[in-house]
CSV table of C-alpha atoms in Angstrom, one decimal:
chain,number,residue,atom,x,y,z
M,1,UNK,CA,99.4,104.6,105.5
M,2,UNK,CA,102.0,102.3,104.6
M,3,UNK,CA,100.6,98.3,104.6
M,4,UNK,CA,101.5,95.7,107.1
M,5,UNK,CA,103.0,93.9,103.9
M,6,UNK,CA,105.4,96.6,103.2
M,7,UNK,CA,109.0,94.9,104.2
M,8,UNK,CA,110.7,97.7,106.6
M,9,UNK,CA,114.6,98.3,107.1
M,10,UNK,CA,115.7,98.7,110.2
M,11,UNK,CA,115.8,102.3,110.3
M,12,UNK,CA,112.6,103.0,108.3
M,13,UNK,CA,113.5,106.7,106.9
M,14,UNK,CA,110.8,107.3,104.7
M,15,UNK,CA,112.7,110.6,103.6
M,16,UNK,CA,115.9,108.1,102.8
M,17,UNK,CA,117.3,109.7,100.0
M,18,UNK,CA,116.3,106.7,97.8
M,19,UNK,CA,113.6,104.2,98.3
M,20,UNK,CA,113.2,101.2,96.4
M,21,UNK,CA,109.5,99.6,95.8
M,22,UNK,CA,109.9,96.5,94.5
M,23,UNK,CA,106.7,94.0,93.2
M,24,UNK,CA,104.0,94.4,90.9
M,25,UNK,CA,101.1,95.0,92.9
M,26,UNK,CA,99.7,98.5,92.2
M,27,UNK,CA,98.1,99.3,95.3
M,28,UNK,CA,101.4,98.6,97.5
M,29,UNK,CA,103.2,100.1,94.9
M,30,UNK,CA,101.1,103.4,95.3
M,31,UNK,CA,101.1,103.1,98.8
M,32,UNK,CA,105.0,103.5,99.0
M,33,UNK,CA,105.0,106.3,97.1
M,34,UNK,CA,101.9,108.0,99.6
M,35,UNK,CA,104.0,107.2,102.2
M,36,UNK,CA,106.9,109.1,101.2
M,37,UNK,CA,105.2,112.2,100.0
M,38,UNK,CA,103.2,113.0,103.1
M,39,UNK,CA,106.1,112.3,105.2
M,40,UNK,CA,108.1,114.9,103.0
M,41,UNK,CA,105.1,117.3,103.2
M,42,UNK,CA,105.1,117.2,106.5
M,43,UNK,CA,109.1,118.6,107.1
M,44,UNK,CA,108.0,120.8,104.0
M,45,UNK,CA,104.3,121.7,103.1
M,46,UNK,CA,105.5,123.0,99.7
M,47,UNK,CA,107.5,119.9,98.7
M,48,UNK,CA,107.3,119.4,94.9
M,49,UNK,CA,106.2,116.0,93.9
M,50,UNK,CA,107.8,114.7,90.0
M,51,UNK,CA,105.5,111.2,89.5
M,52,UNK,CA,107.3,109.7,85.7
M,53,UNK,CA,107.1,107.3,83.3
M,54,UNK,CA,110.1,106.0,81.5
M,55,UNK,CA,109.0,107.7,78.4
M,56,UNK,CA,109.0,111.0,80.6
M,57,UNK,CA,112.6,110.2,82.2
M,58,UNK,CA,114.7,110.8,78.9
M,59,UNK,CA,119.0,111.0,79.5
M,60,UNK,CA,119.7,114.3,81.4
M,61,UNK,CA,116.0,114.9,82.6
M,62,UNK,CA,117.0,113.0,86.1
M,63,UNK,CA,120.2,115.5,86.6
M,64,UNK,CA,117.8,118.6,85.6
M,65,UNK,CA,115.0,117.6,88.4
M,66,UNK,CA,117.7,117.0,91.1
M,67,UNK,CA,120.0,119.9,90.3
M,68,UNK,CA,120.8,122.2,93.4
M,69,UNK,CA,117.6,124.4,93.5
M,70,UNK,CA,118.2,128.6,94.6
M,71,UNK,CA,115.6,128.0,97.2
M,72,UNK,CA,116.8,124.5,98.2
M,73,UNK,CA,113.0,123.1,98.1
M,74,UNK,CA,112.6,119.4,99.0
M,75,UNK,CA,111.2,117.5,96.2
M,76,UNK,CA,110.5,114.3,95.3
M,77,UNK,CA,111.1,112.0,92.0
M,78,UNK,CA,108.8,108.9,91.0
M,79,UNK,CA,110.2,107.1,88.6
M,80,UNK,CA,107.3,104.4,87.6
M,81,UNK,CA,108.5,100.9,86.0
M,82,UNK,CA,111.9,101.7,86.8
M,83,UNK,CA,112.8,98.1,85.1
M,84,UNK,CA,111.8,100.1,81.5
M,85,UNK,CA,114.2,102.7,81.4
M,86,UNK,CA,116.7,102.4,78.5
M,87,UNK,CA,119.8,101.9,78.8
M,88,UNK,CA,121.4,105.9,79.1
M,89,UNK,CA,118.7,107.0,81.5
M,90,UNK,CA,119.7,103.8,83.6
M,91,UNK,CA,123.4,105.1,83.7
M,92,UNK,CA,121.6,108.4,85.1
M,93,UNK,CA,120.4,106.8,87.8
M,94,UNK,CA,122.8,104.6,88.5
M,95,UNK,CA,125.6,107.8,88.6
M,96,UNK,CA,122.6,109.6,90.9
M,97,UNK,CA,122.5,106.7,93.3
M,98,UNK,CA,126.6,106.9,94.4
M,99,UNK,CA,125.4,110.7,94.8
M,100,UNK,CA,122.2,111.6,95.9
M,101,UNK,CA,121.2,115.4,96.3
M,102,UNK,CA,120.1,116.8,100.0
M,103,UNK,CA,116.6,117.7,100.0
M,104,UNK,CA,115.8,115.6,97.2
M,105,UNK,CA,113.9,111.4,97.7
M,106,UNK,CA,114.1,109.0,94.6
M,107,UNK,CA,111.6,107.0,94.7
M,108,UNK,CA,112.1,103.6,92.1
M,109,UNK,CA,109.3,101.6,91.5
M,110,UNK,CA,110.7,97.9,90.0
M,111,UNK,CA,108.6,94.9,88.9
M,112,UNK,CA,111.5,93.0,90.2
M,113,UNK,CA,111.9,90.4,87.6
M,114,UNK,CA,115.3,89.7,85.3
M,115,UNK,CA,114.4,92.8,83.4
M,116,UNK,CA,116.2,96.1,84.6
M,117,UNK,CA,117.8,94.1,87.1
M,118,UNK,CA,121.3,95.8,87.2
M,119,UNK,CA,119.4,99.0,88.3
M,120,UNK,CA,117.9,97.0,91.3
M,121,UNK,CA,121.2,95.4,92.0
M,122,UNK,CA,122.8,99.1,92.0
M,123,UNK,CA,119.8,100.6,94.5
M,124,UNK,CA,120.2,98.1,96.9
M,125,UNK,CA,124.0,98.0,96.7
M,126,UNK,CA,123.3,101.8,97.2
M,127,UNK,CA,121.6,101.2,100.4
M,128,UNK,CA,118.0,102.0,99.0
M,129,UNK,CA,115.3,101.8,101.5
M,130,UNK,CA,113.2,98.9,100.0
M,131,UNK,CA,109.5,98.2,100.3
M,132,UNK,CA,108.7,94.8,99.4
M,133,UNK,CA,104.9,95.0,97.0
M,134,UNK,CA,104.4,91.7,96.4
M,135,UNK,CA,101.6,90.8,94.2
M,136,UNK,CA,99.2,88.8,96.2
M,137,UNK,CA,98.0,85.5,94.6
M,138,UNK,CA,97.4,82.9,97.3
M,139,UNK,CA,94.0,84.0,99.3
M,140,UNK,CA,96.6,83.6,102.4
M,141,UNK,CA,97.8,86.5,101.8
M,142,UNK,CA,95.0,88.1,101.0
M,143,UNK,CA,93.9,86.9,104.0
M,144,UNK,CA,97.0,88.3,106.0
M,145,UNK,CA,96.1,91.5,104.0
M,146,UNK,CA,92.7,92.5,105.2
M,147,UNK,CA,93.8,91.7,108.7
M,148,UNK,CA,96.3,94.0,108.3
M,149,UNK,CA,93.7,96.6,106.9
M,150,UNK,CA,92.0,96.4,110.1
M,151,UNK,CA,95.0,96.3,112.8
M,152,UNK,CA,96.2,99.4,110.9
M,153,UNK,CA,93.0,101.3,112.3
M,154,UNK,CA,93.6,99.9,116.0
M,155,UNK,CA,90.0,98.3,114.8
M,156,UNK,CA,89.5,94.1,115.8
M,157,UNK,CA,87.8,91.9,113.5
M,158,UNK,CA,87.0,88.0,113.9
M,159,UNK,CA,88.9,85.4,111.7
M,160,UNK,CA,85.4,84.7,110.3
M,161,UNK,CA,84.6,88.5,109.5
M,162,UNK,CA,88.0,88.8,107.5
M,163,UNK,CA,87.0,85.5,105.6
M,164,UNK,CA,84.3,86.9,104.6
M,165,UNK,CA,85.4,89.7,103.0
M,166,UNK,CA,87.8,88.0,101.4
M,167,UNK,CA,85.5,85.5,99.7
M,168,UNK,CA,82.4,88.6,98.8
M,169,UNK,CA,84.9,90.6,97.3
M,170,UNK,CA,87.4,88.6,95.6
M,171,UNK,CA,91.3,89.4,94.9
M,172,UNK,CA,91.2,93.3,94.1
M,173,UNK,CA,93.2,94.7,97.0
M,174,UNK,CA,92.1,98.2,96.3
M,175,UNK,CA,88.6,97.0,97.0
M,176,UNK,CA,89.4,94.8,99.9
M,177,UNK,CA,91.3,97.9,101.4
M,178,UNK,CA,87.9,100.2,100.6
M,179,UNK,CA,85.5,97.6,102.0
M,180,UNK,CA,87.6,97.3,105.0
M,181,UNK,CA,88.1,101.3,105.4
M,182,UNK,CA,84.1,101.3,105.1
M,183,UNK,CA,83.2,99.2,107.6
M,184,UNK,CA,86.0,100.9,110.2
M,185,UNK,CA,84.1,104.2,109.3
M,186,UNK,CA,80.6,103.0,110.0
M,187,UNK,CA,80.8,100.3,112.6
M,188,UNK,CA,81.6,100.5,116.4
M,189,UNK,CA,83.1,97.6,118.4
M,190,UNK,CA,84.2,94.2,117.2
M,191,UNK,CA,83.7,93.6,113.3
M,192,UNK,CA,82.1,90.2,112.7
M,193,UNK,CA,80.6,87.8,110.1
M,194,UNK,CA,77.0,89.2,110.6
M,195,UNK,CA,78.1,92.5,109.6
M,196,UNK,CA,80.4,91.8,106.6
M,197,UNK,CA,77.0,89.7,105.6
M,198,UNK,CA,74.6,92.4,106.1
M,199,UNK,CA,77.4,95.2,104.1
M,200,UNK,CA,78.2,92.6,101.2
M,201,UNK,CA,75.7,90.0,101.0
M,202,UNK,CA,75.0,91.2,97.7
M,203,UNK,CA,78.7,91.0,96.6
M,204,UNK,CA,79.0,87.7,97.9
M,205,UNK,CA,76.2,86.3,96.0
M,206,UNK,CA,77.6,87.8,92.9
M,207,UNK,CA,80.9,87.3,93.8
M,208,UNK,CA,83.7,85.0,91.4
M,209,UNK,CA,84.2,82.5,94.3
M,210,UNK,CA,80.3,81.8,94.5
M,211,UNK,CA,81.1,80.8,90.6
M,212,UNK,CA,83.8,78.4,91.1
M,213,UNK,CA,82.6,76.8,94.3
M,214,UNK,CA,78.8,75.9,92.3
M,215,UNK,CA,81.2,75.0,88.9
M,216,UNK,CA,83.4,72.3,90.8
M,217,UNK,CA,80.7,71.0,92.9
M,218,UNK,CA,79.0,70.1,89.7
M,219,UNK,CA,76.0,72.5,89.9
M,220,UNK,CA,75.9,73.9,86.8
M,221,UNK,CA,72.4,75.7,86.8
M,222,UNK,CA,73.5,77.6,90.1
M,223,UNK,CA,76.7,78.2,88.9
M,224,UNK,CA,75.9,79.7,85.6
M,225,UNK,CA,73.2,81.8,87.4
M,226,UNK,CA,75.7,82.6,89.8
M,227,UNK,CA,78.0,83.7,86.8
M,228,UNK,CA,75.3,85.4,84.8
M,229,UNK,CA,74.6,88.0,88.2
M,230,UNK,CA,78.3,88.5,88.5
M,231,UNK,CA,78.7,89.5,85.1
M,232,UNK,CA,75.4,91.8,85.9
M,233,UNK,CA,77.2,93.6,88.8
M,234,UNK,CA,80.0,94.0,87.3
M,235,UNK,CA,82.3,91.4,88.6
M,236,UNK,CA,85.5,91.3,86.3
M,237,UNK,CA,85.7,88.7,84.2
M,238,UNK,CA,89.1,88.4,84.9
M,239,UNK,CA,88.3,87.7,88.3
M,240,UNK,CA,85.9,84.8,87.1
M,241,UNK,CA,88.7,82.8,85.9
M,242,UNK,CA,91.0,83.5,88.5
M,243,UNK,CA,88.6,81.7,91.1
M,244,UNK,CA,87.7,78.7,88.8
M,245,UNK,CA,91.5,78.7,88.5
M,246,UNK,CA,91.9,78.3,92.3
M,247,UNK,CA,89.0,76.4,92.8
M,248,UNK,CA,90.7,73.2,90.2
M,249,UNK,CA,93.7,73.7,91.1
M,250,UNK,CA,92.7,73.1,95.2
M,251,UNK,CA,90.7,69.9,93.9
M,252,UNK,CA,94.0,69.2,92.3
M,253,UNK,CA,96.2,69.3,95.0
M,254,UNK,CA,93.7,67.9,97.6
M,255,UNK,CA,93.6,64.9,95.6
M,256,UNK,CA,97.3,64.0,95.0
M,257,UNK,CA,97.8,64.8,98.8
M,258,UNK,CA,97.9,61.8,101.1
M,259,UNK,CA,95.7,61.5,104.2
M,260,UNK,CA,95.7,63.7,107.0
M,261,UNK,CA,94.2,65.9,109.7
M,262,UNK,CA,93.3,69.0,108.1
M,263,UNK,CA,95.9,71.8,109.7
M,264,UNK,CA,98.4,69.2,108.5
M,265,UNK,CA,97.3,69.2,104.7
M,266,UNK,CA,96.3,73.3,105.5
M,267,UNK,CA,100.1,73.2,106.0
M,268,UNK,CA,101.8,70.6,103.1
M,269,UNK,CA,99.5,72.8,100.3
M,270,UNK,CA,99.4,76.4,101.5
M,271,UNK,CA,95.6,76.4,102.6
M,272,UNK,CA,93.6,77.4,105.5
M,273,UNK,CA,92.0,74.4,107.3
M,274,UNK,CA,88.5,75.6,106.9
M,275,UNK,CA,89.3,75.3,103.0
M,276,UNK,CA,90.5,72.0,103.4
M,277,UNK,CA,87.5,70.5,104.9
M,278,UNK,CA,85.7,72.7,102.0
M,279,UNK,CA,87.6,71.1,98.8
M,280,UNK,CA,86.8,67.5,100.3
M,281,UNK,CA,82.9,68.0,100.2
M,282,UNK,CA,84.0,69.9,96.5
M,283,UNK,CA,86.3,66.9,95.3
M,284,UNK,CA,83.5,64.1,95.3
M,285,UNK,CA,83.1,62.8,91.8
M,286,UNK,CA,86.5,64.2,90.4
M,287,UNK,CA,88.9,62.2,88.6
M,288,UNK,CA,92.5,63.2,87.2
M,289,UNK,CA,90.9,63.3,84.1
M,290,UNK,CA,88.7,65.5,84.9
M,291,UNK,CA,91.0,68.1,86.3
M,292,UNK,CA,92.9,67.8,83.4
M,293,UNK,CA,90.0,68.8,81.3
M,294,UNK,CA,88.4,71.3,84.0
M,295,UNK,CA,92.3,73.2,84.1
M,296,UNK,CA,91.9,73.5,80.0
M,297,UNK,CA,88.8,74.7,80.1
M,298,UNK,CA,90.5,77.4,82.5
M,299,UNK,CA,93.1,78.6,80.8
M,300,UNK,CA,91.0,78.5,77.2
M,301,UNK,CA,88.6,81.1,79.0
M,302,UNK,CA,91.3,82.9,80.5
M,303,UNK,CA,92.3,83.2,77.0
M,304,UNK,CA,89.6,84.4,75.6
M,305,UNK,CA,88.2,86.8,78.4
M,306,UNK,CA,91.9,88.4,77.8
M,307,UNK,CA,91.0,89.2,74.4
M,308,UNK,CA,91.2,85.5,72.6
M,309,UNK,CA,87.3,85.4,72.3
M,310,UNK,CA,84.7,87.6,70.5
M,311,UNK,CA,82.5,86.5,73.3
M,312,UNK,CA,84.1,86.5,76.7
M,313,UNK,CA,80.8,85.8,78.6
M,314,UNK,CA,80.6,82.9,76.3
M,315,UNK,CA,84.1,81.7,76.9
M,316,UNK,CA,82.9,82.1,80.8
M,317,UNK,CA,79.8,79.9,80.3
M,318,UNK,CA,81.8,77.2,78.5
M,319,UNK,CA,84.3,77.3,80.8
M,320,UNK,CA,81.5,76.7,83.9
M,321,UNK,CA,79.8,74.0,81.8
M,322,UNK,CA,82.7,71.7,81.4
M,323,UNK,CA,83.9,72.6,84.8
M,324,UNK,CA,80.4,71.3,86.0
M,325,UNK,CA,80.7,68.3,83.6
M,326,UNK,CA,84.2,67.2,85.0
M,327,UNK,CA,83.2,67.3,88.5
M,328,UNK,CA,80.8,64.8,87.7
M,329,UNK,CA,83.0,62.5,85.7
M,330,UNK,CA,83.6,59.6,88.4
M,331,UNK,CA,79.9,59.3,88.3
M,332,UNK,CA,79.5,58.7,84.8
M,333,UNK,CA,82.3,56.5,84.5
């Protein structure tokens, strides 16, 4: 099933000759290429699928897979990281594209950045279909996402319910999308808060945000407690930094921001209302200075979590403590 995020064309072919996913997140990405494949086996149960790397898709190998086939059987080329290609296998593609075979889908999937962008250019001058994979880094969207999840299965959930989610299981769409699949598969009627809590409470104590939102509230026993069980339950360290990352940064921007009613600001900074009024209770006792320091102390455990440090649980635990520390800073003044 394709997702609600999934830009359409106005005549959504998915067995368009060529179809064009362009964004770097991998679940949307994969999802495009699902979409295509079972509508192909569905006109033909036998439909060969071809799923390549650029190392795999070497200068003729593209005119070999869609040569004119004795038994004319659909098939269907991925082509992965489309924007890696070298430079004669983009000329195949881009001599393909003014000539596509019957019977045959390309399927490109593009990061969509400068890199490999003549072969984008020539797709969509091609009249690719294109399905927009965005990667999804403002909890809006995520937001938008799980909603989606759910409307896809006919299934209702409250605002609340989908909040919840969001903040127990952090910014993994796969597991958003599983959690969400879960709950449509063993719960009848409305999906609410109370039963998000009673499926994830665990998660949600452990999860990344539950670090952040002790860190910048200047708690930093709970937090690093909170940070020590996440670790424990496997919670990605990645994931840790990303939330203390979002958690400064809304302290940041909450400050600078003038006065106002809260869907206003919700509006001027990208966030929810309810996150608004959140981040003021949080933003007692910063200073600039302090988010100065507490947006170091980020990126130095981003750092070293990506492979900087010796000790990324260490890095994490630094990172909480002068988080905690900074929070405090108008205080000690």
């Amino acid at each position: 099933m394709l997702s609600v995020m999934a830009k359409k064309t106005a005549d959504d072919d998915l067995l368009a000759p060529v179809t064009l996913a362009v964004g770097q997140e991998d679940l949307l990405l994969d999802r495009a290429v699902q979409g295509v494949v079972a509508a192909a086996r569905a006109a033909d149960a036998d439909t060969d699928v071809r799923d390549l790397t650029p190392d795999q898709l070497q200068p003729g190998t593209l005119a070999e897979l869609t040569s004119p086939s004795l038994f004319a059987e659909r098939k269907v080329v991925v082509v992965r990281n489309a924007q890696d290609l070298s430079a004669d296998t983009v000329k195949d593609v881009k001599a393909y594209l003014g000539s596509p075979a019957e019977e045959i889908t390309l399927v490109l999937l593009h990061a969509g950045g400068a890199k490999g962008k003549g072969l984008l250019d020539a797709a969509r001058k091609a009249g690719a279909r294109e399905v927009a994979c965005p990667k999804m880094t403002k909890p809006a969207d995520r937001l938008a996402f799980v909603r989606g999840e759910f409307r896809s299965f006919g299934r209702s959930a409250t605002p609340e319910a989908c909040q919840a989610l969001c903040d127990a299981i952090g910014s993994d769409l796969r597991e958003l999308a599983s959690a969400a699949s879960q709950l449509v598969a063993d719960v009848e009627g409305t999906i609410d808060e109370a039963v998000v809590g009673r499926y994830y409470t665990g998660r949600a104590e452990a999860s990344s945000f539950t670090v952040a939102d002790r860190a910048v509230e200047g708690r930093t026993a709970e937090a690093l407690e909170a940070l020590r069980w996440s670790l424990a339950t496997g919670v990605a360290p990645v994931m840790i930094t990303s939330a203390l990352a979002q958690g400064v940064r809304a302290i940041g921007k909450l400050s600078s921001a003038r006065g106002g009613r809260p869907a206003d600001l919700a509006r001027e900074l990208g966030m929810p209302p309810w996150k608004i009024d959140r981040v003021r209770q949080q933003m007692r006792g910063w200073t600039p200075d302090g988010v100065s320091v507490a947006l170091r102390a980020v990126a130095e455990a981003d750092a070293g979590v990506k492979g900087g440090s010796d000790d990324p649980e260490y890095a994490l635990e630094k990172a909480v403590v002068t988080i905690a520390r900074a929070a405090r800073s108008r205080g000690r003044g």
